């Protein structure tokens, strides 16, 4: 490539600063500027709170759809740091809300670690962050990713936690109506996949028609199997009524595998698999390995019993 060509290509490169880096290409970060992208705004914030629960730093997450199109996501964790001094507690609030890939230090990481709450802040017409930490309530407001004022104390408070309330930017998203059902499906799924998770979803958008659900399933994957069977509606009789399941820690990957199933007389298998709490609809080596193991175990048992 000639020097002239290099200069031409370099001259055409545009480097966007915060928050235009996100606002110019929103689909790169949330996948869509329709309802699916709206849900990603919620998850980019709630995943940080869920990570706190999975890491043992919080006990619950509360998500509320508010009148006027806003969403409030609250947790009872230690509260995001209010400065960027560093340390085990993770980055400060301004870094969390204005730098991609900054969310905290976690043994378990849920969601896309390259995104985080900063994406939601950039694509929200207004965002308010409230931190309750060390007996003090702190508040800061943003518009389209830009702080309207420095983080400020707003009086004493009992308890701790972080609350983020935001309204999607109507100039970016063609639709600003959140689907309660789609959000409920994902939070229910997360609660099945993580035994210690406690998530509530409340819809306050329509006067006289409030909806609220709490997702908490101590049985984990076993409860998931029972739930999926209740939705099936095909009337297949299980060969045995109990759900079989086990959990296995894997030190080599610093993770845990959980499997549950129920034997049915259905003509084909029905499998749901996940990796790092993300659906893997096309399967994967984890799913293929499990199915091969089941076949091998059943075959060995049948041969030992004289069945084949």
Coordinates of C-alpha atoms in Angstrom, one line a residue:
X1 CA 0.0 0.0 0.0
X2 CA 1.4 3.4 -1.0
X3 CA 2.1 6.3 1.3
X4 CA -0.6 8.3 -0.5
X5 CA -3.2 5.5 0.1
X6 CA -2.2 5.2 3.8
X7 CA -2.7 9.0 4.2
X8 CA -6.1 8.8 2.5
X9 CA -7.3 6.0 4.7
X10 CA -6.0 7.7 7.8
X11 CA -7.7 10.9 6.9
X12 CA -11.1 9.1 6.7
X13 CA -10.9 7.6 10.1
X14 CA -13.2 9.2 12.6
X15 CA -12.5 8.8 16.3
X16 CA -15.6 9.5 18.5
X17 CA -15.2 10.5 22.1
X18 CA -17.7 9.7 24.9
X19 CA -20.7 9.6 24.5
X20 CA -20.8 10.0 20.7
X21 CA -18.9 6.7 20.4
X22 CA -22.0 5.0 21.6
X23 CA -24.7 7.3 20.3
X24 CA -23.5 7.3 16.7
X25 CA -23.6 3.5 16.4
X26 CA -26.1 2.3 19.0
X27 CA -26.8 -1.0 17.2
X28 CA -23.1 -2.0 17.8
X29 CA -23.8 -1.9 21.5
X30 CA -27.4 -3.0 22.1
X31 CA -28.1 -4.8 18.8
X32 CA -31.2 -2.9 17.8
X33 CA -33.0 0.5 18.2
X34 CA -36.3 -1.3 18.6
X35 CA -37.8 -3.0 21.6
X36 CA -35.0 -5.6 21.8
X37 CA -32.5 -2.8 22.2
X38 CA -34.6 -1.3 24.9
X39 CA -34.3 -4.5 26.9
X40 CA -30.5 -4.5 26.5
X41 CA -30.5 -1.1 28.2
X42 CA -32.2 -2.6 31.3
X43 CA -29.9 -5.6 31.3
X44 CA -26.7 -3.5 31.0
X45 CA -27.7 -1.9 34.3
X46 CA -29.3 -4.9 36.0
X47 CA -26.4 -7.2 35.2
X48 CA -24.1 -5.1 37.5
X49 CA -26.7 -5.5 40.3
X50 CA -27.1 -9.2 39.6
X51 CA -23.4 -9.7 39.7
X52 CA -23.4 -8.2 43.2
X53 CA -25.9 -10.8 44.3
X54 CA -24.0 -13.7 42.7
X55 CA -20.8 -12.4 44.4
X56 CA -22.5 -12.3 47.8
X57 CA -22.4 -8.5 48.1
X58 CA -26.2 -8.0 47.8
X59 CA -29.4 -10.1 48.4
X60 CA -31.9 -8.8 45.8
X61 CA -32.5 -6.7 42.7
X62 CA -35.8 -4.8 42.1
X63 CA -36.7 -3.6 38.6
X64 CA -39.7 -1.2 38.1
X65 CA -41.3 0.0 34.9
X66 CA -42.4 3.6 35.7
X67 CA -45.1 5.8 34.1
X68 CA -43.7 8.0 31.4
X69 CA -41.3 5.3 30.0
X70 CA -38.6 5.3 32.7
X71 CA -37.1 2.2 34.4
X72 CA -35.7 2.0 37.9
X73 CA -33.2 -0.7 38.9
X74 CA -32.3 -0.9 42.6
X75 CA -30.2 -3.3 44.7
X76 CA -29.2 -3.6 48.4
X77 CA -25.5 -4.1 47.8
X78 CA -22.7 -2.0 49.3
X79 CA -23.3 0.9 46.9
X80 CA -21.0 1.8 44.0
X81 CA -17.9 3.7 45.1
X82 CA -18.4 7.5 45.0
X83 CA -14.8 8.2 44.0
X84 CA -12.1 6.6 41.8
X85 CA -9.6 5.9 44.5
X86 CA -9.5 2.3 43.5
X87 CA -9.4 -0.8 45.7
X88 CA -11.3 -4.0 46.1
X89 CA -14.7 -2.2 46.0
X90 CA -14.2 -1.5 42.3
X91 CA -14.4 1.8 40.3
X92 CA -16.2 4.9 41.2
X93 CA -19.7 5.9 40.0
X94 CA -18.5 8.3 37.2
X95 CA -16.3 5.6 35.7
X96 CA -19.1 3.0 35.9
X97 CA -21.4 5.4 34.0
X98 CA -19.1 6.9 31.5
X99 CA -16.5 4.2 30.6
X100 CA -17.3 1.1 28.6
X101 CA -16.3 -2.2 30.2
X102 CA -16.1 -0.8 33.7
X103 CA -18.4 -2.5 36.2
X104 CA -16.6 -3.9 39.2
X105 CA -14.5 -6.9 40.4
X106 CA -16.5 -10.1 40.4
X107 CA -15.8 -13.8 40.8
X108 CA -18.9 -14.4 38.7
X109 CA -19.5 -12.2 35.7
X110 CA -22.9 -12.0 34.1
X111 CA -23.6 -10.2 30.9
X112 CA -21.1 -8.6 28.4
X113 CA -18.1 -7.3 30.4
X114 CA -17.3 -4.9 27.5
X115 CA -20.5 -2.9 28.0
X116 CA -22.1 -2.2 31.4
X117 CA -24.2 0.7 32.6
X118 CA -22.2 3.3 30.6
X119 CA -24.0 2.1 27.4
X120 CA -27.4 2.7 29.0
X121 CA -26.3 6.2 30.2
X122 CA -25.1 7.2 26.7
X123 CA -28.4 6.1 25.1
X124 CA -30.7 7.6 27.8
X125 CA -32.2 11.1 27.5
X126 CA -32.0 11.3 31.3
X127 CA -30.4 9.1 33.9
X128 CA -30.3 9.5 37.7
X129 CA -27.9 7.5 39.9
X130 CA -28.4 7.2 43.6
X131 CA -25.8 5.6 45.8
X132 CA -26.4 4.8 49.5
X133 CA -23.1 4.1 51.1
X134 CA -21.5 4.6 54.6
X135 CA -24.7 6.3 55.9
X136 CA -24.7 9.0 53.1
X137 CA -27.0 9.3 50.1
X138 CA -25.3 10.5 46.9
X139 CA -27.1 11.6 43.7
X140 CA -25.9 12.5 40.2
X141 CA -27.9 13.2 37.0
X142 CA -26.9 12.7 33.4
X143 CA -28.4 13.7 30.1
X144 CA -27.4 11.7 27.0
X145 CA -24.3 10.4 28.9
X146 CA -23.1 13.8 30.1
X147 CA -23.2 14.7 33.8
X148 CA -25.4 17.7 34.5
X149 CA -23.6 18.4 37.8
X150 CA -21.0 16.8 40.0
X151 CA -21.9 13.9 42.3
X152 CA -23.4 15.5 45.4
X153 CA -24.5 14.5 48.9
X154 CA -28.2 14.4 49.4
X155 CA -28.4 13.8 53.2
X156 CA -28.1 10.8 55.5
X157 CA -29.6 7.4 54.8
X158 CA -30.2 4.1 56.4
X159 CA -29.0 1.0 54.6
X160 CA -26.9 0.7 51.4
X161 CA -27.3 0.1 47.7
X162 CA -27.4 1.6 44.3
X163 CA -30.5 2.8 42.3
X164 CA -30.4 3.8 38.6
X165 CA -33.4 5.4 37.0
X166 CA -33.3 6.1 33.3
X167 CA -35.5 7.0 30.3
X168 CA -34.4 5.8 26.8
X169 CA -33.7 8.5 24.3
X170 CA -36.7 8.7 21.9
X171 CA -34.5 10.2 19.2
X172 CA -32.5 7.0 19.0
X173 CA -35.1 4.3 19.7
X174 CA -38.0 4.0 17.4
X175 CA -40.1 2.4 20.2
X176 CA -39.8 3.3 23.9
X177 CA -42.4 0.8 25.2
X178 CA -40.8 -2.0 27.2
X179 CA -42.2 -5.5 27.0
X180 CA -43.0 -6.7 30.5
X181 CA -43.3 -10.2 29.3
X182 CA -39.9 -10.3 27.6
X183 CA -38.2 -8.8 30.7
X184 CA -40.0 -11.2 33.0
X185 CA -38.9 -14.2 30.8
X186 CA -35.3 -13.2 31.1
X187 CA -35.3 -12.4 34.8
X188 CA -37.2 -15.7 35.5
X189 CA -34.5 -17.5 33.5
X190 CA -31.7 -15.9 35.4
X191 CA -33.3 -16.8 38.7
X192 CA -33.6 -20.5 37.6
X193 CA -30.0 -20.5 36.5
X194 CA -28.7 -18.9 39.7
X195 CA -30.1 -20.4 42.9
X196 CA -29.2 -17.4 45.1
X197 CA -30.7 -14.8 42.9
X198 CA -33.8 -12.8 44.1
X199 CA -35.3 -10.5 41.4
X200 CA -38.6 -8.6 41.4
X201 CA -40.2 -7.0 38.4
X202 CA -43.0 -4.5 38.9
X203 CA -45.0 -2.6 36.2
X204 CA -46.5 0.7 37.4
X205 CA -47.1 2.2 34.0
X206 CA -50.8 1.7 33.8
X207 CA -53.0 3.0 36.7
X208 CA -55.3 0.3 38.0
X209 CA -53.4 -2.5 36.3
X210 CA -50.2 -3.0 38.4
X211 CA -48.3 -6.2 37.8
X212 CA -45.5 -7.6 39.9
X213 CA -43.6 -10.9 40.1
X214 CA -40.8 -12.1 42.2
X215 CA -38.3 -14.6 40.8
X216 CA -36.5 -16.8 43.2
X217 CA -36.0 -20.6 42.8
X218 CA -34.0 -22.5 45.4
X219 CA -34.2 -25.6 43.3
X220 CA -32.3 -24.1 40.5
X221 CA -32.2 -26.2 37.3
X222 CA -34.6 -28.7 38.8
X223 CA -37.2 -26.0 39.2
X224 CA -36.5 -24.9 35.7
X225 CA -37.3 -28.4 34.3
X226 CA -40.6 -28.5 36.3
X227 CA -41.5 -25.0 35.0
X228 CA -40.7 -25.9 31.3
X229 CA -42.8 -29.1 31.7
X230 CA -45.7 -27.0 32.9
X231 CA -45.5 -24.8 29.8
X232 CA -45.2 -27.7 27.3
X233 CA -48.9 -28.5 27.0
X234 CA -48.3 -31.5 24.9
X235 CA -49.5 -34.0 27.5
X236 CA -46.4 -36.3 27.3
X237 CA -46.3 -38.5 30.3
X238 CA -43.0 -38.7 32.1
X239 CA -41.5 -42.2 32.5
X240 CA -40.6 -41.2 36.1
X241 CA -42.1 -38.2 37.9
X242 CA -38.9 -37.0 39.7
X243 CA -36.5 -34.6 38.2
X244 CA -32.9 -35.8 38.1
X245 CA -30.1 -33.3 38.6
X246 CA -26.6 -32.6 39.8
X247 CA -24.2 -29.8 40.3
X248 CA -20.5 -30.1 39.6
X249 CA -17.8 -27.5 40.5
X250 CA -15.0 -27.3 38.0
X251 CA -11.8 -25.8 39.5
X252 CA -10.0 -25.7 36.1
X253 CA -12.4 -23.1 34.8
X254 CA -13.4 -21.6 38.1
X255 CA -17.0 -22.3 37.4
X256 CA -19.9 -24.6 38.1
X257 CA -22.0 -26.9 35.9
X258 CA -25.6 -27.6 36.8
X259 CA -27.7 -30.2 34.9
X260 CA -31.3 -31.4 35.4
X261 CA -33.7 -33.5 33.4
X262 CA -36.8 -35.6 33.4
X263 CA -37.3 -38.8 31.4
X264 CA -40.3 -38.5 29.0
X265 CA -42.1 -40.6 26.5
X266 CA -41.8 -37.8 24.0
X267 CA -40.8 -38.8 20.4
X268 CA -37.9 -36.3 20.4
X269 CA -35.6 -34.7 23.0
X270 CA -36.2 -31.1 24.2
X271 CA -33.0 -29.5 25.4
X272 CA -32.3 -26.0 26.8
X273 CA -28.7 -25.1 27.3
X274 CA -26.8 -22.1 28.6
X275 CA -23.2 -20.9 29.0
X276 CA -22.5 -18.1 31.5
X277 CA -26.3 -17.6 31.8
X278 CA -26.6 -17.0 28.1
X279 CA -28.9 -19.2 26.0
X280 CA -27.0 -21.4 23.5
X281 CA -29.9 -22.4 21.1
X282 CA -27.6 -24.1 18.7
X283 CA -26.1 -26.3 21.4
X284 CA -22.4 -26.4 21.9
X285 CA -19.7 -28.7 23.2
X286 CA -21.1 -28.6 26.7
X287 CA -24.5 -29.8 25.4
X288 CA -23.0 -32.4 23.1
X289 CA -20.7 -33.7 25.8
X290 CA -23.7 -34.1 28.2
X291 CA -25.8 -36.0 25.6
X292 CA -22.9 -38.3 24.7
X293 CA -22.4 -39.0 28.4
X294 CA -26.1 -39.9 28.9
X295 CA -26.0 -42.2 25.9
X296 CA -22.9 -43.9 27.2
X297 CA -24.3 -44.3 30.7
X298 CA -27.6 -45.7 29.5
X299 CA -25.9 -48.1 27.1
X300 CA -23.5 -49.3 29.8
X301 CA -26.4 -49.9 32.2
X302 CA -28.4 -51.7 29.6
X303 CA -25.5 -54.0 28.8
X304 CA -24.8 -54.7 32.5
X305 CA -28.5 -55.6 33.0
X306 CA -28.5 -57.9 29.9
X307 CA -30.7 -55.6 27.9
X308 CA -28.5 -55.5 24.9

